DNA sequence: AAGCCGGCCAACCGCCTAATT
DNA sequence: CAATTAGGCGGTTGGCCGGCT
């Protein structure tokens, strides 16, 4: 998405220039509802204007009434989507900032593919935007190949599953957990994340003072507030009951940094995850399938690097940007 | 110059849940 | 309590564009 906004803006401009008809024309012409077939496809600037006008008058909601009141030949769903993703005045335009990218990765590590919830954490950004960004990112990772999966983490995950702690993560993500626990879990090469700038602000995190390592579990009310404080009031997270909760068994699998030791970024990552190396006897290289073996669907790709993400970042859920360090003297 | 390919994005589709009747 | 409706969410697709060969 980065650096593509010009492209997108150009697209928008060319589109706008295409439909320079007036609102009246639109109402009188092809955009008129009047019981005819609902229009599909790209929105025109005229339709946008009609929708904006409608929302100004009637407010958000009751989207199915838009067609009736404004003559717009679009279904309610389409109107809602258009408003939410493009016309809302509080939308932030432009590429994601490095901080936002960081936040997305962090949030995804906690939530998985809960785009709407992630969007609630990123003011001015839409779930669609985040989803697109993430999917593109995963595709890039897929192509980069040579994934590495931290064996001890997988082991931890398996153990956690056997101990029935997994159930606290997300009851709605059974398949996801299943995926995670299978040996053919696609690994992601951490080095790629760093070298390709997918983890743009990671070094800053590592440089955080150890004093910031206060533990704040996700199940705490603080974490909950953090998670939903910025949510639009009427918006209720569909899977409220499935908030990911990392209990101790899972948290213990998080990387532990010795802040008395100087790490380079890569060393930190590799060290903290016990990344697969040729000297790792426990890791069967053959069961480390590259992402590219997966079929094209995003769904599988998006298999939520749920735990994985948490391990990447070494954050505790609910404590954004707070790396976990353990003093070697303790 | 033309064709191919991948990135990116907007929008649709199907499903789910809550509210309403 | 069941059926219906509306809104919301995540997955997926199709088209446009630019870069590369």
GROMACS .gro file of C-alpha atoms (C1' of nucleotides) in nm:
model
  372
    1UNK     CA    1   0.000   0.000   0.000
    2UNK     CA    2   0.286   0.220   0.073
    3UNK     CA    3   0.366   0.436  -0.221
    4UNK     CA    4   0.065   0.322  -0.408
    5UNK     CA    5  -0.161   0.596  -0.303
    6UNK     CA    6  -0.072   0.800  -0.603
    7UNK     CA    7  -0.182   0.518  -0.821
    8UNK     CA    8  -0.501   0.488  -0.632
    9UNK     CA    9  -0.558   0.860  -0.634
   10UNK     CA   10  -0.499   0.869  -1.003
   11UNK     CA   11  -0.751   0.597  -1.044
   12UNK     CA   12  -0.995   0.795  -0.840
   13UNK     CA   13  -0.932   1.107  -1.038
   14UNK     CA   14  -0.980   0.937  -1.369
   15UNK     CA   15  -1.294   0.780  -1.239
   16UNK     CA   16  -1.429   1.108  -1.115
   17UNK     CA   17  -1.356   1.275  -1.441
   18UNK     CA   18  -1.549   1.003  -1.611
   19UNK     CA   19  -1.872   1.069  -1.433
   20UNK     CA   20  -1.915   1.436  -1.417
   21UNK     CA   21  -2.288   1.417  -1.441
   22UNK     CA   22  -2.489   1.615  -1.194
   23UNK     CA   23  -2.671   1.474  -0.897
   24UNK     CA   24  -2.997   1.551  -1.064
   25UNK     CA   25  -2.890   1.365  -1.372
   26UNK     CA   26  -2.791   1.070  -1.159
   27UNK     CA   27  -3.122   1.067  -0.982
   28UNK     CA   28  -3.303   1.095  -1.307
   29UNK     CA   29  -3.086   0.851  -1.488
   30UNK     CA   30  -2.915   0.523  -1.425
   31UNK     CA   31  -2.875   0.578  -1.055
   32UNK     CA   32  -3.238   0.605  -0.990
   33UNK     CA   33  -3.368   0.328  -0.776
   34UNK     CA   34  -3.734   0.318  -0.845
   35UNK     CA   35  -3.760  -0.054  -0.796
   36UNK     CA   36  -3.525  -0.127  -1.082
   37UNK     CA   37  -3.234  -0.358  -1.052
   38UNK     CA   38  -2.976  -0.243  -0.800
   39UNK     CA   39  -2.658  -0.112  -0.947
   40UNK     CA   40  -2.331  -0.288  -0.884
   41UNK     CA   41  -1.973  -0.206  -0.951
   42UNK     CA   42  -1.764   0.101  -0.889
   43UNK     CA   43  -1.928   0.402  -0.736
   44UNK     CA   44  -1.942   0.722  -0.930
   45UNK     CA   45  -1.874   1.060  -0.779
   46UNK     CA   46  -2.237   1.145  -0.829
   47UNK     CA   47  -2.348   0.846  -0.631
   48UNK     CA   48  -2.101   0.941  -0.364
   49UNK     CA   49  -2.248   1.289  -0.351
   50UNK     CA   50  -2.596   1.149  -0.314
   51UNK     CA   51  -2.491   0.921  -0.035
   52UNK     CA   52  -2.304   1.195   0.148
   53UNK     CA   53  -2.604   1.417   0.115
   54UNK     CA   54  -2.825   1.147   0.254
   55UNK     CA   55  -2.602   1.081   0.553
   56UNK     CA   56  -2.580   1.451   0.626
   57UNK     CA   57  -2.955   1.467   0.642
   58UNK     CA   58  -3.039   1.139   0.807
   59UNK     CA   59  -2.723   1.026   0.973
   60UNK     CA   60  -2.561   0.687   0.955
   61UNK     CA   61  -2.762   0.371   0.977
   62UNK     CA   62  -3.085   0.258   0.822
   63UNK     CA   63  -2.894   0.196   0.505
   64UNK     CA   64  -3.173   0.016   0.332
   65UNK     CA   65  -3.368   0.340   0.342
   66UNK     CA   66  -3.108   0.516   0.134
   67UNK     CA   67  -3.245   0.377  -0.185
   68UNK     CA   68  -3.596   0.481  -0.095
   69UNK     CA   69  -3.512   0.832   0.022
   70UNK     CA   70  -3.235   0.930  -0.212
   71UNK     CA   71  -3.319   0.736  -0.521
   72UNK     CA   72  -2.977   0.583  -0.517
   73UNK     CA   73  -2.989   0.249  -0.690
   74UNK     CA   74  -2.764   0.071  -0.446
   75UNK     CA   75  -2.840  -0.183  -0.180
   76UNK     CA   76  -2.804  -0.087   0.182
   77UNK     CA   77  -2.501  -0.298   0.228
   78UNK     CA   78  -2.325  -0.134  -0.058
   79UNK     CA   79  -2.409   0.210   0.080
   80UNK     CA   80  -2.283   0.124   0.424
   81UNK     CA   81  -1.961  -0.012   0.281
   82UNK     CA   82  -1.907   0.286   0.060
   83UNK     CA   83  -1.963   0.523   0.346
   84UNK     CA   84  -1.750   0.332   0.591
   85UNK     CA   85  -1.459   0.275   0.358
   86UNK     CA   86  -1.449   0.591   0.153
   87UNK     CA   87  -1.686   0.869   0.245
   88UNK     CA   88  -1.663   0.895   0.620
   89UNK     CA   89  -1.513   1.234   0.701
   90UNK     CA   90  -1.282   1.097   0.967
   91UNK     CA   91  -1.104   0.865   0.729
   92UNK     CA   92  -0.731   0.899   0.713
   93UNK     CA   93  -0.611   0.903   0.357
   94UNK     CA   94  -0.274   0.797   0.235
   95UNK     CA   95  -0.029   0.522   0.302
   96UNK     CA   96   0.010   0.360   0.637
   97UNK     CA   97   0.277   0.516   0.848
   98UNK     CA   98   0.552   0.291   0.981
   99UNK     CA   99   0.389   0.320   1.321
  100UNK     CA  100   0.059   0.206   1.180
  101UNK     CA  101   0.225  -0.082   1.003
  102UNK     CA  102   0.384  -0.183   1.327
  103UNK     CA  103   0.055  -0.163   1.502
  104UNK     CA  104  -0.113  -0.376   1.241
  105UNK     CA  105   0.142  -0.649   1.275
  106UNK     CA  106   0.120  -0.632   1.647
  107UNK     CA  107  -0.257  -0.639   1.645
  108UNK     CA  108  -0.264  -0.926   1.403
  109UNK     CA  109  -0.038  -1.123   1.630
  110UNK     CA  110  -0.293  -1.076   1.902
  111UNK     CA  111  -0.618  -1.098   1.713
  112UNK     CA  112  -0.563  -1.288   1.396
  113UNK     CA  113  -0.783  -1.183   1.107
  114UNK     CA  114  -1.010  -0.962   1.309
  115UNK     CA  115  -0.991  -0.673   1.072
  116UNK     CA  116  -1.273  -0.475   1.219
  117UNK     CA  117  -1.123  -0.492   1.563
  118UNK     CA  118  -0.790  -0.395   1.427
  119UNK     CA  119  -0.947  -0.103   1.249
  120UNK     CA  120  -1.098   0.008   1.576
  121UNK     CA  121  -0.745   0.032   1.708
  122UNK     CA  122  -0.630   0.242   1.415
  123UNK     CA  123  -0.837   0.557   1.402
  124UNK     CA  124  -0.921   0.667   1.053
  125UNK     CA  125  -0.835   0.333   0.900
  126UNK     CA  126  -1.083   0.080   0.770
  127UNK     CA  127  -1.095  -0.291   0.809
  128UNK     CA  128  -1.080  -0.329   0.434
  129UNK     CA  129  -0.768  -0.121   0.415
  130UNK     CA  130  -0.598  -0.321   0.684
  131UNK     CA  131  -0.708  -0.647   0.534
  132UNK     CA  132  -0.572  -0.550   0.195
  133UNK     CA  133  -0.249  -0.439   0.347
  134UNK     CA  134  -0.210  -0.761   0.535
  135UNK     CA  135  -0.295  -0.984   0.244
  136UNK     CA  136  -0.044  -0.809   0.025
  137UNK     CA  137   0.215  -0.846   0.293
  138UNK     CA  138   0.150  -1.217   0.328
  139UNK     CA  139   0.179  -1.261  -0.045
  140UNK     CA  140   0.518  -1.099  -0.036
  141UNK     CA  141   0.624  -1.324   0.245
  142UNK     CA  142   0.499  -1.622   0.055
  143UNK     CA  143   0.717  -1.535  -0.236
  144UNK     CA  144   1.020  -1.472  -0.026
  145UNK     CA  145   1.021  -1.840   0.066
  146UNK     CA  146   1.265  -2.023   0.294
  147UNK     CA  147   1.051  -1.991   0.598
  148UNK     CA  148   1.177  -2.077   0.941
  149UNK     CA  149   0.963  -2.187   1.227
  150UNK     CA  150   1.080  -2.176   1.584
  151UNK     CA  151   1.075  -2.534   1.701
  152UNK     CA  152   1.050  -2.457   2.067
  153UNK     CA  153   0.758  -2.231   2.006
  154UNK     CA  154   0.579  -2.501   1.815
  155UNK     CA  155   0.654  -2.734   2.097
  156UNK     CA  156   0.516  -2.485   2.341
  157UNK     CA  157   0.208  -2.453   2.133
  158UNK     CA  158   0.161  -2.824   2.123
  159UNK     CA  159   0.212  -2.854   2.494
  160UNK     CA  160  -0.021  -2.571   2.557
  161UNK     CA  161  -0.277  -2.743   2.344
  162UNK     CA  162  -0.240  -3.068   2.530
  163UNK     CA  163  -0.272  -2.888   2.857
  164UNK     CA  164  -0.593  -2.748   2.725
  165UNK     CA  165  -0.471  -2.395   2.762
  166UNK     CA  166  -0.528  -2.331   2.400
  167UNK     CA  167  -0.893  -2.305   2.458
  168UNK     CA  168  -0.846  -1.968   2.612
  169UNK     CA  169  -0.709  -1.820   2.299
  170UNK     CA  170  -1.004  -1.810   2.076
  171UNK     CA  171  -1.286  -2.049   2.084
  172UNK     CA  172  -1.388  -1.935   1.743
  173UNK     CA  173  -1.060  -2.023   1.586
  174UNK     CA  174  -1.054  -2.395   1.619
  175UNK     CA  175  -0.938  -2.445   1.266
  176UNK     CA  176  -0.679  -2.185   1.310
  177UNK     CA  177  -0.546  -2.356   1.616
  178UNK     CA  178  -0.549  -2.682   1.436
  179UNK     CA  179  -0.345  -2.528   1.162
  180UNK     CA  180  -0.101  -2.389   1.407
  181UNK     CA  181  -0.050  -2.717   1.576
  182UNK     CA  182   0.013  -2.921   1.269
  183UNK     CA  183   0.364  -2.980   1.162
  184UNK     CA  184   0.304  -2.838   0.821
  185UNK     CA  185   0.246  -2.498   0.965
  186UNK     CA  186   0.398  -2.256   0.725
  187UNK     CA  187   0.693  -2.084   0.874
  188UNK     CA  188   0.784  -1.730   0.812
  189UNK     CA  189   1.138  -1.632   0.774
  190UNK     CA  190   1.202  -1.371   1.031
  191UNK     CA  191   1.502  -1.245   0.851
  192UNK     CA  192   1.276  -1.148   0.570
  193UNK     CA  193   1.062  -0.954   0.804
  194UNK     CA  194   1.357  -0.752   0.910
  195UNK     CA  195   1.545  -0.722   0.588
  196UNK     CA  196   1.239  -0.629   0.390
  197UNK     CA  197   1.130  -0.377   0.639
  198UNK     CA  198   0.815  -0.556   0.740
  199UNK     CA  199   0.906  -0.490   1.097
  200UNK     CA  200   1.004  -0.132   1.048
  201UNK     CA  201   1.022  -0.020   1.406
  202UNK     CA  202   1.135  -0.333   1.575
  203UNK     CA  203   1.479  -0.202   1.659
  204UNK     CA  204   1.317   0.077   1.852
  205UNK     CA  205   1.131  -0.173   2.055
  206UNK     CA  206   1.443  -0.358   2.138
  207UNK     CA  207   1.599  -0.038   2.246
  208UNK     CA  208   1.326   0.024   2.493
  209UNK     CA  209   1.451   0.033   2.846
  210UNK     CA  210   1.390  -0.270   3.055
  211UNK     CA  211   1.186  -0.054   3.285
  212UNK     CA  212   0.903  -0.075   3.037
  213UNK     CA  213   0.861  -0.446   3.085
  214UNK     CA  214   0.556  -0.434   3.300
  215UNK     CA  215   0.337  -0.730   3.262
  216UNK     CA  216  -0.018  -0.658   3.161
  217UNK     CA  217  -0.223  -0.957   3.071
  218UNK     CA  218  -0.480  -0.931   2.799
  219UNK     CA  219  -0.748  -1.053   3.027
  220UNK     CA  220  -0.713  -0.747   3.242
  221UNK     CA  221  -0.971  -0.478   3.222
  222UNK     CA  222  -0.698  -0.247   3.109
  223UNK     CA  223  -0.635  -0.463   2.812
  224UNK     CA  224  -1.000  -0.477   2.737
  225UNK     CA  225  -1.032  -0.104   2.753
  226UNK     CA  226  -0.736  -0.070   2.533
  227UNK     CA  227  -0.882  -0.307   2.288
  228UNK     CA  228  -1.219  -0.145   2.253
  229UNK     CA  229  -1.192   0.203   2.389
  230UNK     CA  230  -1.188   0.360   2.049
  231UNK     CA  231  -1.458   0.147   1.902
  232UNK     CA  232  -1.761   0.310   1.767
  233UNK     CA  233  -2.017   0.265   2.043
  234UNK     CA  234  -2.280   0.081   1.844
  235UNK     CA  235  -2.014  -0.148   1.717
  236UNK     CA  236  -1.995  -0.463   1.915
  237UNK     CA  237  -1.717  -0.699   1.839
  238UNK     CA  238  -1.874  -1.009   1.701
  239UNK     CA  239  -1.638  -1.234   1.889
  240UNK     CA  240  -1.619  -1.056   2.212
  241UNK     CA  241  -1.626  -1.384   2.391
  242UNK     CA  242  -1.333  -1.507   2.195
  243UNK     CA  243  -1.084  -1.247   2.286
  244UNK     CA  244  -0.743  -1.398   2.268
  245UNK     CA  245  -0.612  -1.452   2.612
  246UNK     CA  246  -0.261  -1.564   2.660
  247UNK     CA  247  -0.223  -1.745   2.984
  248UNK     CA  248   0.105  -1.812   3.152
  249UNK     CA  249   0.178  -2.122   2.957
  250UNK     CA  250   0.164  -1.932   2.636
  251UNK     CA  251   0.333  -1.622   2.766
  252UNK     CA  252   0.620  -1.832   2.880
  253UNK     CA  253   0.683  -1.914   2.521
  254UNK     CA  254   0.739  -1.554   2.442
  255UNK     CA  255   1.095  -1.465   2.364
  256UNK     CA  256   1.299  -1.358   2.654
  257UNK     CA  257   1.567  -1.106   2.595
  258UNK     CA  258   1.865  -1.067   2.807
  259UNK     CA  259   1.902  -0.695   2.817
  260UNK     CA  260   2.249  -0.725   2.959
  261UNK     CA  261   2.360  -0.865   2.629
  262UNK     CA  262   2.401  -0.656   2.322
  263UNK     CA  263   2.206  -0.799   2.031
  264UNK     CA  264   2.182  -0.693   1.680
  265UNK     CA  265   1.831  -0.688   1.550
  266UNK     CA  266   1.869  -1.018   1.373
  267UNK     CA  267   2.048  -1.177   1.660
  268UNK     CA  268   1.773  -1.076   1.892
  269UNK     CA  269   1.514  -1.227   1.672
  270UNK     CA  270   1.704  -1.543   1.602
  271UNK     CA  271   1.814  -1.586   1.956
  272UNK     CA  272   1.481  -1.523   2.109
  273UNK     CA  273   1.305  -1.771   1.887
  274UNK     CA  274   1.568  -2.039   1.879
  275UNK     CA  275   1.538  -2.017   1.510
  276UNK     CA  276   1.612  -2.317   1.302
  277UNK     CA  277   1.971  -2.345   1.213
  278UNK     CA  278   2.179  -2.626   1.083
  279UNK     CA  279   2.284  -2.697   1.436
  280UNK     CA  280   1.936  -2.738   1.561
  281UNK     CA  281   1.896  -3.111   1.608
  282UNK     CA  282   1.534  -3.096   1.709
  283UNK     CA  283   1.413  -2.943   1.397
  284UNK     CA  284   1.328  -3.159   1.108
  285UNK     CA  285   1.390  -2.945   0.808
  286UNK     CA  286   1.162  -3.154   0.597
  287UNK     CA  287   0.860  -3.057   0.792
  288UNK     CA  288   0.927  -2.694   0.732
  289UNK     CA  289   0.727  -2.630   0.427
  290UNK     CA  290   0.768  -2.297   0.266
  291UNK     CA  291   0.467  -2.078   0.239
  292UNK     CA  292   0.474  -2.131  -0.129
  293UNK     CA  293   0.345  -2.481  -0.095
  294UNK     CA  294   0.015  -2.347   0.012
  295UNK     CA  295  -0.258  -2.310  -0.233
  296UNK     CA  296  -0.344  -1.966  -0.353
  297UNK     CA  297  -0.629  -1.886  -0.125
  298UNK     CA  298  -0.572  -1.606   0.115
  299UNK     CA  299  -0.772  -1.788   0.370
  300UNK     CA  300  -0.511  -2.046   0.435
  301UNK     CA  301  -0.231  -1.804   0.401
  302UNK     CA  302  -0.393  -1.582   0.646
  303UNK     CA  303  -0.393  -1.872   0.879
  304UNK     CA  304  -0.323  -1.621   1.145
  305UNK     CA  305   0.027  -1.617   1.271
  306UNK     CA  306  -0.136  -1.574   1.595
  307UNK     CA  307   0.107  -1.719   1.839
  308UNK     CA  308   0.379  -1.664   1.599
  309UNK     CA  309   0.323  -1.295   1.594
  310UNK     CA  310   0.315  -1.277   1.966
  311UNK     CA  311   0.648  -1.446   1.966
  312UNK     CA  312   0.790  -1.222   1.708
  313UNK     CA  313   0.714  -0.919   1.904
  314UNK     CA  314   0.761  -1.042   2.248
  315UNK     CA  315   0.476  -0.827   2.355
  316UNK     CA  316   0.222  -0.918   2.599
  317UNK     CA  317  -0.123  -0.876   2.469
  318UNK     CA  318  -0.274  -0.557   2.595
  319UNK     CA  319   0.059  -0.391   2.639
  320UNK     CA  320   0.132  -0.254   2.297
  321UNK     CA  321   0.489  -0.181   2.215
  322UNK     CA  322   0.608  -0.323   2.540
  323UNK     CA  323   0.874  -0.580   2.481
  324UNK     CA  324   0.926  -0.849   2.735
  325UNK     CA  325   1.268  -0.863   2.882
  326UNK     CA  326   1.390  -1.080   3.158
  327UNK     CA  327   1.682  -0.969   3.359
  328UNK     CA  328   1.946  -1.235   3.341
  329UNK     CA  329   2.021  -1.182   3.705
  330UNK     CA  330   1.676  -1.291   3.809
  331DA     C1'  331   0.568  -0.148  -2.875
  332DA     C1'  332   0.333  -0.531  -2.692
  333DG     C1'  333   0.246  -0.873  -2.368
  334DC     C1'  334   0.290  -1.052  -1.917
  335DC     C1'  335   0.291  -1.026  -1.433
  336DG     C1'  336   0.232  -0.870  -0.980
  337DG     C1'  337   0.070  -0.507  -0.660
  338DC     C1'  338  -0.298  -0.277  -0.511
  339DC     C1'  339  -0.759  -0.161  -0.423
  340DA     C1'  340  -1.268  -0.140  -0.440
  341DA     C1'  341  -1.649  -0.391  -0.409
  342DC     C1'  342  -1.923  -0.805  -0.386
  343DC     C1'  343  -2.068  -1.234  -0.155
  344DG     C1'  344  -2.199  -1.532   0.203
  345DC     C1'  345  -2.241  -1.600   0.666
  346DC     C1'  346  -2.335  -1.462   1.136
  347DT     C1'  347  -2.557  -1.209   1.507
  348DA     C1'  348  -2.864  -0.889   1.721
  349DA     C1'  349  -3.285  -0.655   1.695
  350DT     C1'  350  -3.746  -0.645   1.569
  351DT     C1'  351  -4.194  -0.829   1.458
  352DC     C1'  352  -4.044  -1.860   2.068
  353DA     C1'  353  -3.984  -1.850   1.575
  354DA     C1'  354  -3.932  -1.590   1.163
  355DT     C1'  355  -3.767  -1.194   0.948
  356DT     C1'  356  -3.474  -0.804   0.880
  357DA     C1'  357  -3.071  -0.515   0.915
  358DG     C1'  358  -2.616  -0.451   1.004
  359DG     C1'  359  -2.156  -0.615   1.043
  360DC     C1'  360  -1.763  -0.899   0.933
  361DG     C1'  361  -1.420  -1.170   0.684
  362DG     C1'  362  -1.309  -1.390   0.248
  363DT     C1'  363  -1.269  -1.345  -0.220
  364DT     C1'  364  -1.264  -1.155  -0.679
  365DG     C1'  365  -1.201  -0.857  -1.070
  366DG     C1'  366  -1.009  -0.455  -1.274
  367DC     C1'  367  -0.664  -0.102  -1.318
  368DC     C1'  368  -0.199   0.032  -1.328
  369DG     C1'  369   0.298   0.025  -1.353
  370DG     C1'  370   0.713  -0.229  -1.411
  371DC     C1'  371   0.958  -0.570  -1.647
  372DT     C1'  372   1.092  -0.854  -2.038
   0.00000   0.00000   0.00000
